[in-house]
Amino acid sequence: MNLTIKDIARMAGVSVSSVSRVINNSKPVNDHIKEKVEKVIRETNFRPNAVARGLISKSTNLIGVILPQINYISAELINGIEGVANKNGYNIILSNTRLNPDLELNALQLFKDKQVDGIILSSIDMSERHIQLIQDNKIPVVVVGQKTTDYAIPWVDVDNYRPITEIVRYLMRCGHEKIGMIHGPLIDKSAGDSRYRGFIEEMERKNLSVNPKFVGESNFSSKDGYLAMEKILKCEDIPTAVVCASDTIAIGAKNCAEDLGYRIPEDISIVGFDDIELATLVRPKLTTVQVCFETMGSKAMETLLQSIEFKPVNIENYLDYRLIIRDSVKVVADDLGTKI
Amino acid sequence: MNLTIKDIARMAGVSVSSVSRVINNSKPVNDHIKEKVEKVIRETNFRPNAVARGLISKSTNLIGVILPQINYISAELINGIEGVANKNGYNIILSNTRLNPDLELNALQLFKDKQVDGIILSSIDMSERHIQLIQDNKIPVVVVGQKTTDYAIPWVDVDNYRPITEIVRYLMRCGHEKIGMIHGPLIDKSAGDSRYRGFIEEMERKNLSVNPKFVGESNFSSKDGYLAMEKILKCEDIPTAVVCASDTIAIGAKNCAEDLGYRIPEDISIVGFDDIELATLVRPKLTTVQVCFETMGSKAMETLLQSIEFKPVNIENYLDYRLIIRDSVKVVADDLGTKI
DNA sequence: CTGAAAGCGCTAACAT
DNA sequence: ATGTTAGCGCTTTCAG
């Protein structure tokens, strides 16, 4: 079988504790012994068993990551998480809950069994049972994509409301007034409802009326975006600009408009949200809101790290965003006095 | 602290071994005892410590996944792996090696330390040291995206050669003869070199000459695809069709051609490879080769499982592929006698 | 069928 | 500074 610390001790003619000491640099060891041990370790390629270490130290250097699905957005998130985790000696262990809240609970349990040092949770809907379990488990948790301030659980999320109000104001400055929106599921309080409210309320504040026929719902997919746009364009009167709750929706909507003979942005302007890679690959390039999911991941991991190390953590962590103006919005009139 | 099996034993008034037996169902236990134990477990919400179990059983139910980068293609791969892993009680632990071969070696070591039950490795370049380490470690490994038949290490990969020959034949049937290609880095023996050779050799077999000016190299990115296409289109004579080694390349090439005033497919036909989601979202929709990375993942995990369970495994695992005909190729002449 | 006890590979208190 | 030893929480012989 594999070598153990005991074998090394025997081969080096010292005690196991001495071996442990040189491995962990935990206590001063005589140079003489140290060299002997290091020599044996080098020659045998010995590596201490991480599981045994974990059993005693209560730390596995594992971070549990719970995701409702694994797509290109998760990929960016994982990239961010993995980046700072790795830099700090942690590995990440993944659980895909396939949009099933019960599996999220399972994963929370399982990760506790496996004694992970911390958990990053992207839940589709934080229930009381989630909160309960998290608080019982006593394992540091950071939530992403949802705001759990009420429960004193640290989170990192985008502001879903303000960017949309900025989009509305930008469209107005470009001369648009008949503005529609294709939003996400309103049950989804973050990317769904908040973005929708941002639109409705900003339109109200600016005294622009929202034609209900200009508003459609989707599940964030391109296909749904296409369908929603189709419905909007069937009316006699159509909007001059449509705000979409995601880039994928926007691209579906764009394809639909084009299939129906409209040109983007000449006939209809379209704005997306997220700034996925696609947004620059599609023609015209999509005007959208940039939110960096990789940053979301790294920020989440950083706060998790602080929590693990018992440092003070910010409960609320808002992500930066930026309106990215590209080619999918027509400038009807520019009251900024500058070329946009 | 947390409850242990010892606490449960005390509370139920039985021995720890009995508790262990009812938990694992490893040996017959008197119903009387069984019920008592189960009751206590239920009431206390006791869950056995997976680390301690791992130490003794030598099995952690963890699968190490080593990836050179995490993007939307990895996301699909992970999806496939995670799906079958999860179904079999395994979790996956991720290592992103950031295109650095040394980090691949590190990850291999680290995963051994952590006593994973198996490893799925996507290497950018399998060196002798990789092979050595894998064979020394004695942990089941399956390689994806590379063919390691020589070393008797099971792999799953696409056939990169044949699909390209099929594309060439398809383009010929559509009436194309002046065909170009934008390939990937030739150092990459799989998706780079093989696809390139498939093109060159099939053209030769069909007695079609390849104009060197119609051939460009790229690193698989859209940007590079754009640049390579730009070079090709600067010549007086241009190809009627361009085969691209990936969809991302194809989309870059398409954008370039369109920016230069060419219409796709009327002026130039373009074919991609991979069939990423983008391929259907872009207009015209991309004709391409479908290879399902999720299937690649699940297949890899399935063979890994067999290896873990000491079942016989196939060393060579080719992935299915399919030519997906969409709208980016113009039918100049159709010698099939049917409408394509 | 049940319980006592050994031990998985390691760390850390305790003694020397 | 070094070695001995007692566990970490669990599974699994081995007796009974």
XYZ file of C-alpha atoms in Angstrom, chain B residues 145-147 155-161 163 190 195 273-274 289-293 296 317-321:
26
model
C -10.236 15.328 -25.676
C -7.079 13.388 -26.388
C -6.216 9.880 -27.484
C -10.026 8.139 -23.270
C -13.088 9.643 -24.885
C -12.739 12.063 -27.750
C -14.327 13.207 -30.962
C -13.023 12.024 -34.247
C -11.581 15.256 -35.507
C -10.617 13.978 -38.905
C -16.225 15.064 -39.816
C -6.637 16.934 -31.691
C -9.086 18.833 -38.427
C -17.516 22.874 -35.903
C -18.895 22.019 -32.418
C -20.730 19.600 -37.007
C -22.541 18.689 -33.866
C -20.449 17.146 -31.153
C -22.102 16.930 -27.806
C -19.732 17.793 -25.004
C -18.437 13.442 -23.807
C -14.241 5.885 -26.951
C -15.228 7.867 -29.980
C -18.010 10.376 -29.709
C -20.846 10.515 -32.192
C -21.035 13.516 -34.423
